[in-house]
């Protein structure tokens, strides 16, 4: 059994321990830079030892967490090491992302979001609204206006649906497109 923790949208969370997301979505930020999203069923560790306070989780919607009771310190250490390696790799991927042209940065970021928190329905992938335009444009390192212009182009080219949320059309094409970007730019 575990202790239940309720977070409201916008709450920041750094309490040391191991958790499972029971509902909602958290953003994992390192030094105020988005690294990944964590959603229902995902486990994570808040650990000041690894990050010295640099890793902060932010609730992007009302969220419920279960705090796991630590029973085996060896398994806990292995999970903590695995998470540390994952975050390190995600930071390296973020650096690789920044060398891509803006359009490709936006598409790669949408693909990452879709894989982390998206829901495939029929052939399309729906991404919940967890980022403002300002947050999105900051992450891909462009202005909101430029993001809007690229969004219009992606709509015209049938990559995304014209809607208030991000809907990636024909998920199979996105997977193929990301393979092509990876091959062309050495982004993996």
mmCIF file with all atom_site columns, N, CA and C in Angstrom, residues 8-42:
data_model
loop_
_atom_site.group_PDB
_atom_site.id
_atom_site.type_symbol
_atom_site.label_atom_id
_atom_site.label_alt_id
_atom_site.label_comp_id
_atom_site.label_asym_id
_atom_site.label_entity_id
_atom_site.label_seq_id
_atom_site.pdbx_PDB_ins_code
_atom_site.Cartn_x
_atom_site.Cartn_y
_atom_site.Cartn_z
_atom_site.occupancy
_atom_site.B_iso_or_equiv
_atom_site.pdbx_formal_charge
_atom_site.auth_seq_id
_atom_site.auth_comp_id
_atom_site.auth_asym_id
_atom_site.auth_atom_id
_atom_site.pdbx_PDB_model_num
ATOM 1   N N  . UNK A 1 8  ? -2.371 19.909 -7.427  1.00 0.00 ? 8  UNK A N  1
ATOM 2   C CA . UNK A 1 8  ? -3.189 20.726 -8.317  1.00 0.00 ? 8  UNK A CA 1
ATOM 3   C C  . UNK A 1 8  ? -2.322 21.172 -9.498  1.00 0.00 ? 8  UNK A C  1
ATOM 4   N N  . UNK A 1 9  ? -2.982 21.529 -10.592 1.00 0.00 ? 9  UNK A N  1
ATOM 5   C CA . UNK A 1 9  ? -2.264 22.007 -11.771 1.00 0.00 ? 9  UNK A CA 1
ATOM 6   C C  . UNK A 1 9  ? -1.335 23.149 -11.365 1.00 0.00 ? 9  UNK A C  1
ATOM 7   N N  . UNK A 1 10 ? -0.074 23.041 -11.780 1.00 0.00 ? 10 UNK A N  1
ATOM 8   C CA . UNK A 1 10 ? 0.906  24.071 -11.477 1.00 0.00 ? 10 UNK A CA 1
ATOM 9   C C  . UNK A 1 10 ? 1.739  23.814 -10.232 1.00 0.00 ? 10 UNK A C  1
ATOM 10  N N  . UNK A 1 11 ? 1.321  22.854 -9.390  1.00 0.00 ? 11 UNK A N  1
ATOM 11  C CA . UNK A 1 11 ? 2.107  22.531 -8.191  1.00 0.00 ? 11 UNK A CA 1
ATOM 12  C C  . UNK A 1 11 ? 3.460  21.971 -8.594  1.00 0.00 ? 11 UNK A C  1
ATOM 13  N N  . UNK A 1 12 ? 4.483  22.370 -7.848  1.00 0.00 ? 12 UNK A N  1
ATOM 14  C CA . UNK A 1 12 ? 5.833  21.838 -8.054  1.00 0.00 ? 12 UNK A CA 1
ATOM 15  C C  . UNK A 1 12 ? 6.078  20.797 -6.972  1.00 0.00 ? 12 UNK A C  1
ATOM 16  N N  . UNK A 1 13 ? 6.760  19.710 -7.339  1.00 0.00 ? 13 UNK A N  1
ATOM 17  C CA . UNK A 1 13 ? 6.909  18.578 -6.429  1.00 0.00 ? 13 UNK A CA 1
ATOM 18  C C  . UNK A 1 13 ? 8.363  18.130 -6.383  1.00 0.00 ? 13 UNK A C  1
ATOM 19  N N  . UNK A 1 14 ? 8.919  18.088 -5.163  1.00 0.00 ? 14 UNK A N  1
ATOM 20  C CA . UNK A 1 14 ? 10.319 17.677 -4.999  1.00 0.00 ? 14 UNK A CA 1
ATOM 21  C C  . UNK A 1 14 ? 10.518 16.780 -3.781  1.00 0.00 ? 14 UNK A C  1
ATOM 22  N N  . UNK A 1 15 ? 9.441  16.298 -3.189  1.00 0.00 ? 15 UNK A N  1
ATOM 23  C CA . UNK A 1 15 ? 9.550  15.484 -1.970  1.00 0.00 ? 15 UNK A CA 1
ATOM 24  C C  . UNK A 1 15 ? 10.287 14.174 -2.269  1.00 0.00 ? 15 UNK A C  1
ATOM 25  N N  . UNK A 1 16 ? 11.351 13.929 -1.506  1.00 0.00 ? 16 UNK A N  1
ATOM 26  C CA . UNK A 1 16 ? 12.188 12.745 -1.722  1.00 0.00 ? 16 UNK A CA 1
ATOM 27  C C  . UNK A 1 16 ? 11.367 11.471 -1.544  1.00 0.00 ? 16 UNK A C  1
ATOM 28  N N  . UNK A 1 17 ? 11.516 10.537 -2.473  1.00 0.00 ? 17 UNK A N  1
ATOM 29  C CA . UNK A 1 17 ? 10.830 9.257  -2.400  1.00 0.00 ? 17 UNK A CA 1
ATOM 30  C C  . UNK A 1 17 ? 10.609 8.668  -3.779  1.00 0.00 ? 17 UNK A C  1
ATOM 31  N N  . UNK A 1 18 ? 9.956  7.513  -3.789  1.00 0.00 ? 18 UNK A N  1
ATOM 32  C CA . UNK A 1 18 ? 9.627  6.819  -5.038  1.00 0.00 ? 18 UNK A CA 1
ATOM 33  C C  . UNK A 1 18 ? 8.113  6.850  -5.204  1.00 0.00 ? 18 UNK A C  1
ATOM 34  N N  . UNK A 1 19 ? 7.657  7.178  -6.406  1.00 0.00 ? 19 UNK A N  1
ATOM 35  C CA . UNK A 1 19 ? 6.238  7.426  -6.644  1.00 0.00 ? 19 UNK A CA 1
ATOM 36  C C  . UNK A 1 19 ? 5.752  6.734  -7.910  1.00 0.00 ? 19 UNK A C  1
ATOM 37  N N  . UNK A 1 20 ? 4.435  6.543  -7.952  1.00 0.00 ? 20 UNK A N  1
ATOM 38  C CA . UNK A 1 20 ? 3.758  6.105  -9.162  1.00 0.00 ? 20 UNK A CA 1
ATOM 39  C C  . UNK A 1 20 ? 2.662  7.134  -9.440  1.00 0.00 ? 20 UNK A C  1
ATOM 40  N N  . UNK A 1 21 ? 2.498  7.505  -10.707 1.00 0.00 ? 21 UNK A N  1
ATOM 41  C CA . UNK A 1 21 ? 1.439  8.437  -11.088 1.00 0.00 ? 21 UNK A CA 1
ATOM 42  C C  . UNK A 1 21 ? 0.148  7.636  -11.219 1.00 0.00 ? 21 UNK A C  1
ATOM 43  N N  . UNK A 1 22 ? -0.828 7.963  -10.380 1.00 0.00 ? 22 UNK A N  1
ATOM 44  C CA . UNK A 1 22 ? -2.122 7.279  -10.412 1.00 0.00 ? 22 UNK A CA 1
ATOM 45  C C  . UNK A 1 22 ? -3.062 7.938  -11.415 1.00 0.00 ? 22 UNK A C  1
ATOM 46  N N  . UNK A 1 23 ? -2.961 9.253  -11.558 1.00 0.00 ? 23 UNK A N  1
ATOM 47  C CA . UNK A 1 23 ? -3.727 9.982  -12.575 1.00 0.00 ? 23 UNK A CA 1
ATOM 48  C C  . UNK A 1 23 ? -3.057 11.330 -12.788 1.00 0.00 ? 23 UNK A C  1
ATOM 49  N N  . UNK A 1 24 ? -3.256 11.897 -13.967 1.00 0.00 ? 24 UNK A N  1
ATOM 50  C CA . UNK A 1 24 ? -2.680 13.195 -14.276 1.00 0.00 ? 24 UNK A CA 1
ATOM 51  C C  . UNK A 1 24 ? -1.362 13.098 -15.022 1.00 0.00 ? 24 UNK A C  1
ATOM 52  N N  . UNK A 1 25 ? -0.741 14.253 -15.194 1.00 0.00 ? 25 UNK A N  1
ATOM 53  C CA . UNK A 1 25 ? 0.517  14.350 -15.939 1.00 0.00 ? 25 UNK A CA 1
ATOM 54  C C  . UNK A 1 25 ? 1.463  15.295 -15.199 1.00 0.00 ? 25 UNK A C  1
ATOM 55  N N  . UNK A 1 26 ? 2.720  14.870 -15.085 1.00 0.00 ? 26 UNK A N  1
ATOM 56  C CA . UNK A 1 26 ? 3.781  15.695 -14.505 1.00 0.00 ? 26 UNK A CA 1
ATOM 57  C C  . UNK A 1 26 ? 4.822  15.998 -15.573 1.00 0.00 ? 26 UNK A C  1
ATOM 58  N N  . UNK A 1 27 ? 5.376  17.206 -15.519 1.00 0.00 ? 27 UNK A N  1
ATOM 59  C CA . UNK A 1 27 ? 6.535  17.542 -16.346 1.00 0.00 ? 27 UNK A CA 1
ATOM 60  C C  . UNK A 1 27 ? 7.768  17.367 -15.482 1.00 0.00 ? 27 UNK A C  1
ATOM 61  N N  . UNK A 1 28 ? 8.766  16.699 -16.020 1.00 0.00 ? 28 UNK A N  1
ATOM 62  C CA . UNK A 1 28 ? 10.060 16.560 -15.349 1.00 0.00 ? 28 UNK A CA 1
ATOM 63  C C  . UNK A 1 28 ? 10.965 17.645 -15.918 1.00 0.00 ? 28 UNK A C  1
ATOM 64  N N  . UNK A 1 29 ? 11.349 18.592 -15.066 1.00 0.00 ? 29 UNK A N  1
ATOM 65  C CA . UNK A 1 29 ? 12.195 19.706 -15.483 1.00 0.00 ? 29 UNK A CA 1
ATOM 66  C C  . UNK A 1 29 ? 13.553 19.603 -14.806 1.00 0.00 ? 29 UNK A C  1
ATOM 67  N N  . UNK A 1 30 ? 14.605 19.862 -15.558 1.00 0.00 ? 30 UNK A N  1
ATOM 68  C CA . UNK A 1 30 ? 15.953 19.925 -15.006 1.00 0.00 ? 30 UNK A CA 1
ATOM 69  C C  . UNK A 1 30 ? 16.448 21.352 -15.218 1.00 0.00 ? 30 UNK A C  1
ATOM 70  N N  . UNK A 1 31 ? 16.737 22.031 -14.113 1.00 0.00 ? 31 UNK A N  1
ATOM 71  C CA . UNK A 1 31 ? 17.176 23.432 -14.173 1.00 0.00 ? 31 UNK A CA 1
ATOM 72  C C  . UNK A 1 31 ? 16.242 24.254 -15.056 1.00 0.00 ? 31 UNK A C  1
ATOM 73  N N  . UNK A 1 32 ? 14.962 24.095 -14.857 1.00 0.00 ? 32 UNK A N  1
ATOM 74  C CA . UNK A 1 32 ? 13.893 24.822 -15.546 1.00 0.00 ? 32 UNK A CA 1
ATOM 75  C C  . UNK A 1 32 ? 13.770 24.490 -17.033 1.00 0.00 ? 32 UNK A C  1
ATOM 76  N N  . UNK A 1 33 ? 14.359 23.383 -17.464 1.00 0.00 ? 33 UNK A N  1
ATOM 77  C CA . UNK A 1 33 ? 14.218 22.930 -18.848 1.00 0.00 ? 33 UNK A CA 1
ATOM 78  C C  . UNK A 1 33 ? 13.424 21.632 -18.857 1.00 0.00 ? 33 UNK A C  1
ATOM 79  N N  . UNK A 1 34 ? 12.389 21.592 -19.681 1.00 0.00 ? 34 UNK A N  1
ATOM 80  C CA . UNK A 1 34 ? 11.563 20.397 -19.796 1.00 0.00 ? 34 UNK A CA 1
ATOM 81  C C  . UNK A 1 34 ? 12.386 19.243 -20.347 1.00 0.00 ? 34 UNK A C  1
ATOM 82  N N  . UNK A 1 35 ? 12.312 18.100 -19.653 1.00 0.00 ? 35 UNK A N  1
ATOM 83  C CA . UNK A 1 35 ? 13.037 16.912 -20.096 1.00 0.00 ? 35 UNK A CA 1
ATOM 84  C C  . UNK A 1 35 ? 12.068 15.865 -20.615 1.00 0.00 ? 35 UNK A C  1
ATOM 85  N N  . UNK A 1 36 ? 10.964 15.653 -19.875 1.00 0.00 ? 36 UNK A N  1
ATOM 86  C CA . UNK A 1 36 ? 9.984  14.660 -20.309 1.00 0.00 ? 36 UNK A CA 1
ATOM 87  C C  . UNK A 1 36 ? 8.704  14.832 -19.509 1.00 0.00 ? 36 UNK A C  1
ATOM 88  N N  . UNK A 1 37 ? 7.674  14.110 -19.956 1.00 0.00 ? 37 UNK A N  1
ATOM 89  C CA . UNK A 1 37 ? 6.416  14.057 -19.226 1.00 0.00 ? 37 UNK A CA 1
ATOM 90  C C  . UNK A 1 37 ? 6.242  12.670 -18.632 1.00 0.00 ? 37 UNK A C  1
ATOM 91  N N  . UNK A 1 38 ? 5.572  12.634 -17.501 1.00 0.00 ? 38 UNK A N  1
ATOM 92  C CA . UNK A 1 38 ? 5.286  11.385 -16.801 1.00 0.00 ? 38 UNK A CA 1
ATOM 93  C C  . UNK A 1 38 ? 3.777  11.335 -16.622 1.00 0.00 ? 38 UNK A C  1
ATOM 94  N N  . UNK A 1 39 ? 3.178  10.187 -16.956 1.00 0.00 ? 39 UNK A N  1
ATOM 95  C CA . UNK A 1 39 ? 1.721  10.083 -16.867 1.00 0.00 ? 39 UNK A CA 1
ATOM 96  C C  . UNK A 1 39 ? 1.311  8.811  -16.133 1.00 0.00 ? 39 UNK A C  1
ATOM 97  N N  . UNK A 1 40 ? 0.021  8.563  -16.115 1.00 0.00 ? 40 UNK A N  1
ATOM 98  C CA . UNK A 1 40 ? -0.560 7.457  -15.357 1.00 0.00 ? 40 UNK A CA 1
ATOM 99  C C  . UNK A 1 40 ? 0.196  6.149  -15.580 1.00 0.00 ? 40 UNK A C  1
ATOM 100 N N  . UNK A 1 41 ? 0.569  5.521  -14.463 1.00 0.00 ? 41 UNK A N  1
ATOM 101 C CA . UNK A 1 41 ? 1.265  4.244  -14.502 1.00 0.00 ? 41 UNK A CA 1
ATOM 102 C C  . UNK A 1 41 ? 2.780  4.362  -14.469 1.00 0.00 ? 41 UNK A C  1
ATOM 103 N N  . UNK A 1 42 ? 3.308  5.557  -14.751 1.00 0.00 ? 42 UNK A N  1
ATOM 104 C CA . UNK A 1 42 ? 4.763  5.757  -14.731 1.00 0.00 ? 42 UNK A CA 1
ATOM 105 C C  . UNK A 1 42 ? 5.259  5.889  -13.294 1.00 0.00 ? 42 UNK A C  1
#
